[in-house]
Coordinates of C-alpha atoms in Angstrom, one line a residue:
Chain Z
X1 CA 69.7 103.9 24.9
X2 CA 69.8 105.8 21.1
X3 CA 66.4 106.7 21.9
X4 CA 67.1 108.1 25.2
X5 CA 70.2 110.3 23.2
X6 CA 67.6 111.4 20.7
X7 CA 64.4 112.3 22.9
X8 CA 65.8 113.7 25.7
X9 CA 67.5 116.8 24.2
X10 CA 65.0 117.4 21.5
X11 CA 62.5 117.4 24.4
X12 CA 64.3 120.5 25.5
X13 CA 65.1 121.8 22.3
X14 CA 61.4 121.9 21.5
X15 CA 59.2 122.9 24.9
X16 CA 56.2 123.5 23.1
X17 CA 56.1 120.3 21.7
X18 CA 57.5 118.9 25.3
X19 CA 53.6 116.4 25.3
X20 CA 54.8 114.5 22.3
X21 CA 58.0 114.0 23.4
X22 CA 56.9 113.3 26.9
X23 CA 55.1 110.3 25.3
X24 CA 57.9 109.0 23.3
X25 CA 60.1 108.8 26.0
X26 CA 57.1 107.3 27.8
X27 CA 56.6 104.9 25.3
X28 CA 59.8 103.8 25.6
X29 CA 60.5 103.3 29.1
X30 CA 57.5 101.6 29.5
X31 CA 58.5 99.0 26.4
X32 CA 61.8 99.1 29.1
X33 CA 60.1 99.1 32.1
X34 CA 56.7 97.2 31.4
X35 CA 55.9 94.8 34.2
X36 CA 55.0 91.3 33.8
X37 CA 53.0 89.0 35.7
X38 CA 53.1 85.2 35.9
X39 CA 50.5 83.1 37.4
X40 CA 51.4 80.8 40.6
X41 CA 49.7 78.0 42.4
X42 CA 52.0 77.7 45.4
X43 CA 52.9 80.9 46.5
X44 CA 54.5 80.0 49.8
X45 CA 57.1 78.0 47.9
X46 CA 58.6 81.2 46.8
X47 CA 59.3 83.2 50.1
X48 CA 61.8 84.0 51.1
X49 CA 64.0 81.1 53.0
X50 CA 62.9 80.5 56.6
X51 CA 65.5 79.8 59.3
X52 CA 64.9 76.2 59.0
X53 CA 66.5 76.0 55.7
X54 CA 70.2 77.4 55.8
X55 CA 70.6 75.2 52.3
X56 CA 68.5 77.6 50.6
X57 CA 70.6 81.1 49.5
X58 CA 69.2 84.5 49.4
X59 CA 68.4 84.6 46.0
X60 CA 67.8 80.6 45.2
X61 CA 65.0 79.0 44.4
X62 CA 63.5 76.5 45.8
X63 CA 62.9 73.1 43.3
X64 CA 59.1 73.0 44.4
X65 CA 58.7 76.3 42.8
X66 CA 59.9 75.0 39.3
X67 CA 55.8 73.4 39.5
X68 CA 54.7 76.7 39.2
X69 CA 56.5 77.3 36.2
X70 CA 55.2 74.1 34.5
X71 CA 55.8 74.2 30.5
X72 CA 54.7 73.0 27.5
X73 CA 56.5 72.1 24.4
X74 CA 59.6 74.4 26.2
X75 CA 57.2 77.7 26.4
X76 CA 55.9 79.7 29.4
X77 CA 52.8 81.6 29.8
X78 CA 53.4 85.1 31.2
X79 CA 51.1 88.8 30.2
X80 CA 52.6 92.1 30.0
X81 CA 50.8 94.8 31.4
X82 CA 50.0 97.7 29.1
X83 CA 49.0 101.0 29.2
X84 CA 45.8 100.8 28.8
X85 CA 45.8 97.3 30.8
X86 CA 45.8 97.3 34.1
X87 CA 47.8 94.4 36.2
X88 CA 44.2 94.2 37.9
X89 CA 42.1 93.7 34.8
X90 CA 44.7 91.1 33.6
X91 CA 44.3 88.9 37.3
X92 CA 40.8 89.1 36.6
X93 CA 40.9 87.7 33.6
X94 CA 42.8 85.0 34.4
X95 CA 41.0 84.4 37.6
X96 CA 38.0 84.5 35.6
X97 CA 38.4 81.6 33.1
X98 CA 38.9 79.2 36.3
X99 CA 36.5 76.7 37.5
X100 CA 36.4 77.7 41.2
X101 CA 36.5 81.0 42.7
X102 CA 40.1 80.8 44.7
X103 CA 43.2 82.4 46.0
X104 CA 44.9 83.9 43.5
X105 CA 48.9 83.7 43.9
X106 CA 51.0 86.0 41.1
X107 CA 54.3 87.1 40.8
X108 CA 55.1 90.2 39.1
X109 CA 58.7 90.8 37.2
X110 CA 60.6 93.5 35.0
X111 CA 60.4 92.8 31.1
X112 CA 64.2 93.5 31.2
X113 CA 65.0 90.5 32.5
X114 CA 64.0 88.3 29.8
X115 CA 66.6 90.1 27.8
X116 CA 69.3 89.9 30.5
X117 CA 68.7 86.1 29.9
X118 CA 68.4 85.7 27.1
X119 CA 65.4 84.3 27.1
X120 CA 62.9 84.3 23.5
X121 CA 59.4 85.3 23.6
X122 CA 56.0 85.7 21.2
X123 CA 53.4 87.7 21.2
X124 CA 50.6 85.0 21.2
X125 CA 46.9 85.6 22.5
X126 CA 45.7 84.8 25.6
X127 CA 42.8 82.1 26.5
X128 CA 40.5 84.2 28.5
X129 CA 37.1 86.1 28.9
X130 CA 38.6 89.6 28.0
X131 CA 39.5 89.9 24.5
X132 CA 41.9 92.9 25.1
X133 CA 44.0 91.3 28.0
X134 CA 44.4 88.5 25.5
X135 CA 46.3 90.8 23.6
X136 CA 48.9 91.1 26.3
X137 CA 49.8 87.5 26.7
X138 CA 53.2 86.3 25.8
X139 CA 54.9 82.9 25.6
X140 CA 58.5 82.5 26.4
X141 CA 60.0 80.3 24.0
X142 CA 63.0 78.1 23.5
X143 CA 63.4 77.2 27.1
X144 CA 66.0 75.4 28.3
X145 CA 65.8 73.7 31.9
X146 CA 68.3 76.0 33.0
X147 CA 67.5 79.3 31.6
X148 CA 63.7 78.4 33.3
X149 CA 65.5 77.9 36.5
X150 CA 67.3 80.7 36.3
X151 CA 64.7 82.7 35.0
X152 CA 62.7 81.6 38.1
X153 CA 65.8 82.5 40.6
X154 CA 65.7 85.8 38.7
X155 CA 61.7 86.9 39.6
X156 CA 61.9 85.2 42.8
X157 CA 65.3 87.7 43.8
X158 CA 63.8 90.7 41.9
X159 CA 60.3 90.9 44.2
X160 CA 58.1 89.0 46.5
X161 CA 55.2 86.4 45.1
X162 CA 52.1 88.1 46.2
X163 CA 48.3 86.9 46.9
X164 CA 44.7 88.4 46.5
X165 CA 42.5 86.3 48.6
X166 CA 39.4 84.5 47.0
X167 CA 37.0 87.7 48.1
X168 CA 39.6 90.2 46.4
X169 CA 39.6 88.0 43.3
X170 CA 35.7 88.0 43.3
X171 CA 35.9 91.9 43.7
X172 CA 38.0 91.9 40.6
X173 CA 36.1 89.6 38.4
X174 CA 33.0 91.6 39.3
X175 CA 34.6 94.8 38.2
X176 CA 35.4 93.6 35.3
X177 CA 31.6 92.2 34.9
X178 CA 30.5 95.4 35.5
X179 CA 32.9 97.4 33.6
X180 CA 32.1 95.1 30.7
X181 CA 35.6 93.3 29.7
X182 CA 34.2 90.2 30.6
X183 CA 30.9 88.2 29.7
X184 CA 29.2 87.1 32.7
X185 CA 27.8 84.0 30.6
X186 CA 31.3 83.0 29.7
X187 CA 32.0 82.2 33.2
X188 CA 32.4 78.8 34.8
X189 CA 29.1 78.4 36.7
X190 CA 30.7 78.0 40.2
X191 CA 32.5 81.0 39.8
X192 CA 29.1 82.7 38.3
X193 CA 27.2 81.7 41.2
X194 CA 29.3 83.8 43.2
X195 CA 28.7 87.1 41.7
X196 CA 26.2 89.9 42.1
X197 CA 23.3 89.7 40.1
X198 CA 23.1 91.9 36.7
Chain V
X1 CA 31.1 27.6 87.5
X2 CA 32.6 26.1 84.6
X3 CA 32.0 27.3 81.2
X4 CA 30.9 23.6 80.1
X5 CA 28.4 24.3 82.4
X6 CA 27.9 27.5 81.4
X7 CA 27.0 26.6 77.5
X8 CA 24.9 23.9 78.6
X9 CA 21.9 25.6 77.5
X10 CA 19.6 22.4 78.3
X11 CA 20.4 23.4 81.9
X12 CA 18.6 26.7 81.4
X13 CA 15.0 27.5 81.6
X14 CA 14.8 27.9 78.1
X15 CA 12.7 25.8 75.5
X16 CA 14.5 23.4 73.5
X17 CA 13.4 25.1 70.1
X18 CA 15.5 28.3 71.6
X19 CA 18.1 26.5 73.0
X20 CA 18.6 25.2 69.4
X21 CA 18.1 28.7 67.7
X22 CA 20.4 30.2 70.2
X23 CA 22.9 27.3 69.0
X24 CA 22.8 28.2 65.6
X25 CA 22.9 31.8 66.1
X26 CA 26.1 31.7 68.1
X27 CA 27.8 29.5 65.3
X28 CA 27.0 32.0 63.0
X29 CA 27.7 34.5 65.6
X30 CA 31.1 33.2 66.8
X31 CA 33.3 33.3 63.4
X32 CA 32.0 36.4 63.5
X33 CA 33.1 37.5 66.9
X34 CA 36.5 36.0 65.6
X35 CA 36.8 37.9 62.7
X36 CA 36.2 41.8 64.5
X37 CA 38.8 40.7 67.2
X38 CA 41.3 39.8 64.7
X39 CA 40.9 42.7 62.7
X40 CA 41.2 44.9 66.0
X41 CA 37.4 46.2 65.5
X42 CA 37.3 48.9 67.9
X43 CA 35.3 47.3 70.8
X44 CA 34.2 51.2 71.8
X45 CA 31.8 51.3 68.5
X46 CA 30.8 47.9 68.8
X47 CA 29.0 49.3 72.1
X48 CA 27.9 52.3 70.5
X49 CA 25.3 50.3 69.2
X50 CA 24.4 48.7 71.9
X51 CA 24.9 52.0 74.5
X52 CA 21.0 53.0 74.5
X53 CA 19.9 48.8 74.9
X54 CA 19.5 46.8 78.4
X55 CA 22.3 46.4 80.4
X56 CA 21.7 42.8 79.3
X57 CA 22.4 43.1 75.8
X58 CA 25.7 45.4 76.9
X59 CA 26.4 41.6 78.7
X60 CA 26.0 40.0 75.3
X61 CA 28.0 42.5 73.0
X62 CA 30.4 42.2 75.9
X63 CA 31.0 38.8 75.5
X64 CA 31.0 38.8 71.8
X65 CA 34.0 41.0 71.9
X66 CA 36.3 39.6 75.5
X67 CA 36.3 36.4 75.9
X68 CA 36.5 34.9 79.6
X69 CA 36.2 37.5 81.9
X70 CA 32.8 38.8 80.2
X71 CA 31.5 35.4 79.2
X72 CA 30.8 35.1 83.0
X73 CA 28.0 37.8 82.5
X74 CA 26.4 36.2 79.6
X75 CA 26.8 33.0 82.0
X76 CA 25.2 34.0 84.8
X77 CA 22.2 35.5 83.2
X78 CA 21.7 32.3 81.0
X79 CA 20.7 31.0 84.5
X80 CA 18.8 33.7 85.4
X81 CA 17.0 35.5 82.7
X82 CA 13.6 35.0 80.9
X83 CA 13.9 33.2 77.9
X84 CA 12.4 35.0 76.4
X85 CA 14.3 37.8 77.2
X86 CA 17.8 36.1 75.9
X87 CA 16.4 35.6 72.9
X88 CA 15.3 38.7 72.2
X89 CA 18.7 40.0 73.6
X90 CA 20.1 38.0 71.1
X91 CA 18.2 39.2 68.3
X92 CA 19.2 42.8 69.4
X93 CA 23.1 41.8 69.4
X94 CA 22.7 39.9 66.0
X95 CA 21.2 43.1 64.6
X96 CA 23.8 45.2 66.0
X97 CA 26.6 43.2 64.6
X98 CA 24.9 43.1 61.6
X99 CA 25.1 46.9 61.8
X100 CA 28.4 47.3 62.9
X101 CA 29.6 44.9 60.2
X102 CA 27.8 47.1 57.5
X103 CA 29.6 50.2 59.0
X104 CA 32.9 48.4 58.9
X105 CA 32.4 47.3 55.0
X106 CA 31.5 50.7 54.2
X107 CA 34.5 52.0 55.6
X108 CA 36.6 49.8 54.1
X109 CA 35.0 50.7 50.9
X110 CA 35.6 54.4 51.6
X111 CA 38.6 53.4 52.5
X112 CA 39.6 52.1 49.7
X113 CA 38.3 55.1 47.9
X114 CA 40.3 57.0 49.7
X115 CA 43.8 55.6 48.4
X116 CA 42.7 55.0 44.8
X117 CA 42.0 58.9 45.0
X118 CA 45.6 59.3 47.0
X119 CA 47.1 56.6 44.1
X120 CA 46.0 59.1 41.4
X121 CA 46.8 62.0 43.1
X122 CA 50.5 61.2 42.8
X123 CA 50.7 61.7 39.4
X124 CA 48.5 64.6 39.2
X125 CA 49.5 68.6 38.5
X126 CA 47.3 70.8 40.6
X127 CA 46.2 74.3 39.6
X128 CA 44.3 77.0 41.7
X129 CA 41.1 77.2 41.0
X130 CA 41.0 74.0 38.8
X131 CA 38.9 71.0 39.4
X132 CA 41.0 68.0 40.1
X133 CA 40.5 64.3 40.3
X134 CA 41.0 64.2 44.1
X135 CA 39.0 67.4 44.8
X136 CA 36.2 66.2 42.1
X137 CA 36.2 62.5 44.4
X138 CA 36.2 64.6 47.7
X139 CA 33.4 66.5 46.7
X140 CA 31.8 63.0 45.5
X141 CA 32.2 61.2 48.7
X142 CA 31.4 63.7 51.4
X143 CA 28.1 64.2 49.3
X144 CA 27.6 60.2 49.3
X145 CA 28.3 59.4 52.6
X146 CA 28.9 62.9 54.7
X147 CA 29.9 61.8 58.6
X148 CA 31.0 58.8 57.4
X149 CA 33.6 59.8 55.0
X150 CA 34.6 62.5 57.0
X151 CA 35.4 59.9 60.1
X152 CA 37.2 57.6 58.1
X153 CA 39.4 60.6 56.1
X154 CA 39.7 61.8 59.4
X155 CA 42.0 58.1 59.8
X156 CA 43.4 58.2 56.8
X157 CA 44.7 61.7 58.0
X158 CA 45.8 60.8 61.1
X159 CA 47.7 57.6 59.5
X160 CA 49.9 60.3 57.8
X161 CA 52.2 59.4 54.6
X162 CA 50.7 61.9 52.2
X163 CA 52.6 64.3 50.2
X164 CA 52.2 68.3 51.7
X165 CA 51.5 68.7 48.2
X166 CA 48.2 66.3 47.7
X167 CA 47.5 67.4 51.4
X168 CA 47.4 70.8 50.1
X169 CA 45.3 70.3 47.5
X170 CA 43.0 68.3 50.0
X171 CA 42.8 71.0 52.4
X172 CA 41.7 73.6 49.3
X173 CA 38.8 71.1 48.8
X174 CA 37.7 70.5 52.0
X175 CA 37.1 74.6 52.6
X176 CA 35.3 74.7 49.2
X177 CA 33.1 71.6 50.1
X178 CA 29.1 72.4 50.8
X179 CA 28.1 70.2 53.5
X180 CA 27.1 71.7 56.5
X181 CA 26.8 67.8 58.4
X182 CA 30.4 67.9 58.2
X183 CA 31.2 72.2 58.4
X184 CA 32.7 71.8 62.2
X185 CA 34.8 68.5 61.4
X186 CA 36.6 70.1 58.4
X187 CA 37.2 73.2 60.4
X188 CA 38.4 71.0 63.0
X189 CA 40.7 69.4 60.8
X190 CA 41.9 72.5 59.1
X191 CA 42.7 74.0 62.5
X192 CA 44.6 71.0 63.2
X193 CA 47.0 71.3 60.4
X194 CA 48.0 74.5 61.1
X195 CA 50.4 73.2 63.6
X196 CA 51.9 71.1 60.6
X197 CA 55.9 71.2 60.6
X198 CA 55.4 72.0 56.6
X199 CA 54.9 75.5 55.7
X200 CA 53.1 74.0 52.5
X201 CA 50.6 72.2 54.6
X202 CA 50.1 75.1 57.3
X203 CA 49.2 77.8 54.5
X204 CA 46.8 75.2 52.9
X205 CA 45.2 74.8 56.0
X206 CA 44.9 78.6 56.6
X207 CA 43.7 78.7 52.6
X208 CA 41.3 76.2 53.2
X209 CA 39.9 77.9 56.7
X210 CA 39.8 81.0 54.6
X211 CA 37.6 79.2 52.2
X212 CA 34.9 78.0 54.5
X213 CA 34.7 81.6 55.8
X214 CA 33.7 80.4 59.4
X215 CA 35.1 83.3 62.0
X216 CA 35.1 80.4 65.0
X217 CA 38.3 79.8 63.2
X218 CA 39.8 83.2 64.0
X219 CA 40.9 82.6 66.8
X220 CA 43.4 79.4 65.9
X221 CA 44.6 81.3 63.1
X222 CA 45.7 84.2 65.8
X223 CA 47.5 81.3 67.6
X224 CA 48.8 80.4 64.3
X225 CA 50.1 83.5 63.7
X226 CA 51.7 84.1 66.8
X227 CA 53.3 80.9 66.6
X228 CA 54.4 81.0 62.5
X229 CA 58.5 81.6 61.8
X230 CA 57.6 82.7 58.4
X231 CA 57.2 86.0 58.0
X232 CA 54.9 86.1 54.9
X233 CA 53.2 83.2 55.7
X234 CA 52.0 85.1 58.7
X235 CA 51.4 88.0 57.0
X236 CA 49.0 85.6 54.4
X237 CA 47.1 84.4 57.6
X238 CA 46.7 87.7 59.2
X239 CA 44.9 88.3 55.5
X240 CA 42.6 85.3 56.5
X241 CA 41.6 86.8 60.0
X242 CA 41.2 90.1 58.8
X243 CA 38.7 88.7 56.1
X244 CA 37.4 86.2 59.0
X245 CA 36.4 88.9 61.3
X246 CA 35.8 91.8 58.8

């Protein structure tokens, strides 16, 4: 909110340096603003509640869905998309270090609501192919069973799981083959076998 | 005539040395009989076996499966038949039941496969695009024993009991699965669980039809659709037809 005070009128106090400040104030919503994405295996577990389950509220979520966000030693594994990351090139990463070539269920959520939480995280690199999507992995730490819950009910309110079926995630991982973020040799040989040739 | 009669194999043309091996045979033979009918062997595969033989040796695998009504068959051709013939008839129905008892240990040992896989299951976490136990022993079986295991999952299945979650996770596995001998059964299957009352189950079935990537399916899944209370799921299995029929 300072930030906002400061850029916003010098922006217009100084219009030929309107770029920079364009970018700062960029550069801050986007630290605001940046999207997240969290893996999920069970996708149909977070829709919406059907008519066939008037115990389930609005904006609940259902305890099957808590599998989804499985922890370890109380952390999460979530990536923030960047800039210069695409939330493409970061589902292809993670598609890419499976062992089958699959579905690929994902929820996406606001950064801000880690904070309205008050949930912890660290910046701690990623596990897959692309070296610069690693970059944008983050663990939420310090979880408690119910800020996980709630953090859960939070996503789930806040926008709908989504799905890329096993031939979009195979058009993904190839563009990232052929763009060169990943190394074809690094991939599990199932999932190999089903891309173009070099 | 009376059964006492009937077994009275002296009475019969046959020579003694065949009346003798025909006694030991259906000692071994009849503890045998015993056993299938007490374990409820279906009698319908017991003639499988026997469908493309004589109508004699139908008589004889009759009568190893009923008792007194079809007994009267084997009887009357005891008094009637070459020798020869019974014997070799014989022959034939100690070879099928040798079959059919081979077939029915197999399954059990599938069988039993089957619900140590199920056993571990239980505890395990599945994860998209993982290899599992149960989808790593899936893949093992149907490449062991193809039709075979697919007939006797196909039991298991119908039994019921298993978790939408392991059933999900078994319907991923069976789209992924390369075995063309058992393609049309495991569509089969997959179609048939999209009338499951779970949601979890009925988008693993359409997940798993997506993954064998056969458009005969397209079809069911436009029933399915139709028929599906949940919106996204339907929108996720209009996403299967479209890639079905693209």
């Amino acid at each position: 909110m300072t930030l906002c005070v400061y850029v916003i009128p010098r922006r217009e106090k100084h219009p030929n340096s309107r770029l920079f400040w364009d970018k700062l104030a960029s550069l801050w919503a986007s630290k605001l603003m940046a999207l997240c994405v969290r893996k999920l295996d069970r996708k149909v577990t977070w829709d919406d509640p059907r008519k066939d389950e008037p115990w389930l509220g609005p904006n609940d979520l259902r305890a099957d869905a808590l599998s989804d966000l499985l922890t370890d030693a109380n952390k999460l594994s979530v990536w923030v998309e960047r800039d210069e990351v695409s939330l493409r090139r970061i589902l292809a990463a993670v598609a890419a270090k499976r062992d089958l070539l699959v579905k690929l269920d994902f929820i996406v959520f606001d950064f801000a609501i880690l904070g309205q939480i008050g949930i912890e995280h660290e910046q701690v690199a990623g596990d897959t192919q692309d070296s610069v999507v690693n970059a944008c992995h983050v663990d939420l730490v310090q979880l408690t069973a119910e800020k996980l819950s709630n953090f859960g009910s939070r996503i789930r309110a806040a926008r709908k799981a989504e799905r890329y079926q096993h031939k979009t995630v195979a058009q993904l991982i190839q563009d990232s083959l052929d763009r060169g973020f990943i190394d074809r040799n690094l991939l599990k040989p199932a999932v190999a076998a089903k891309m173009r040739a070099p | 005539m009376s059964h006492a009669t009937a077994y009275d194999f002296s009475s019969a043309s046959i020579e003694p040395r065949q009346v003798r091996a025909l006694y030991k045979l259906r000692e071994k033979l009849e503890p045998l009989r015993r056993r299938l009918v007490a374990d409820r062997f279906p009698k319908d595969s017991l003639l499988t076996g026997a469908n493309s033989a004589s109508p004699l040796i139908q008589k004889l695998v009759y009568t190893l499966v009923d008792s007194d009504p079809a007994r009267d068959s084997w009887i009357e051709y005891q008094h009637t038949g070459e020798p020869g013939a019974i014997a070799e008839a014989v022959g034939t129905v100690s070879e099928t039941i040798s079959a059919v008892t081979t077939t029915q240990v197999l399954d059990r040992a599938i069988a039993q496969n089957i619900e140590s896989l199920l056993t571990i299951a239980r505890d395990e976490h599945f994860e998209d695009g993982m290899n599992s136990n149960l989808s790593v022993g899936l893949q093992v079986l149907f490449r062991n024993f193809s039709a075979e295991f697919a007939r006797v999952l196909g039991e298991r299945l119908t039994k019921g009991g298993i978790s939408a979650r392991i059933l999900a996770e078994m319907f991923y596995a069976l789209g992924q699965i390369e075995d063309d001998n058992t393609k049309d059964w495991r569509m089969a299957t997959l179609v048939d669980f999209l009338k499951s009352p779970s949601p979890v189950v009925r988008d693993a079935a359409a997940v798993g039809l997506a993954y064998l990537d056969d458009k005969r399916a397209a079809p069911y899944l436009r029933e399915a659709m139709d028929r599906e209370s949940s919106e996204t799921l339907k929108e996720d299995i209009r996403a299967v037809v479209e890639q079905l029929t693209a």
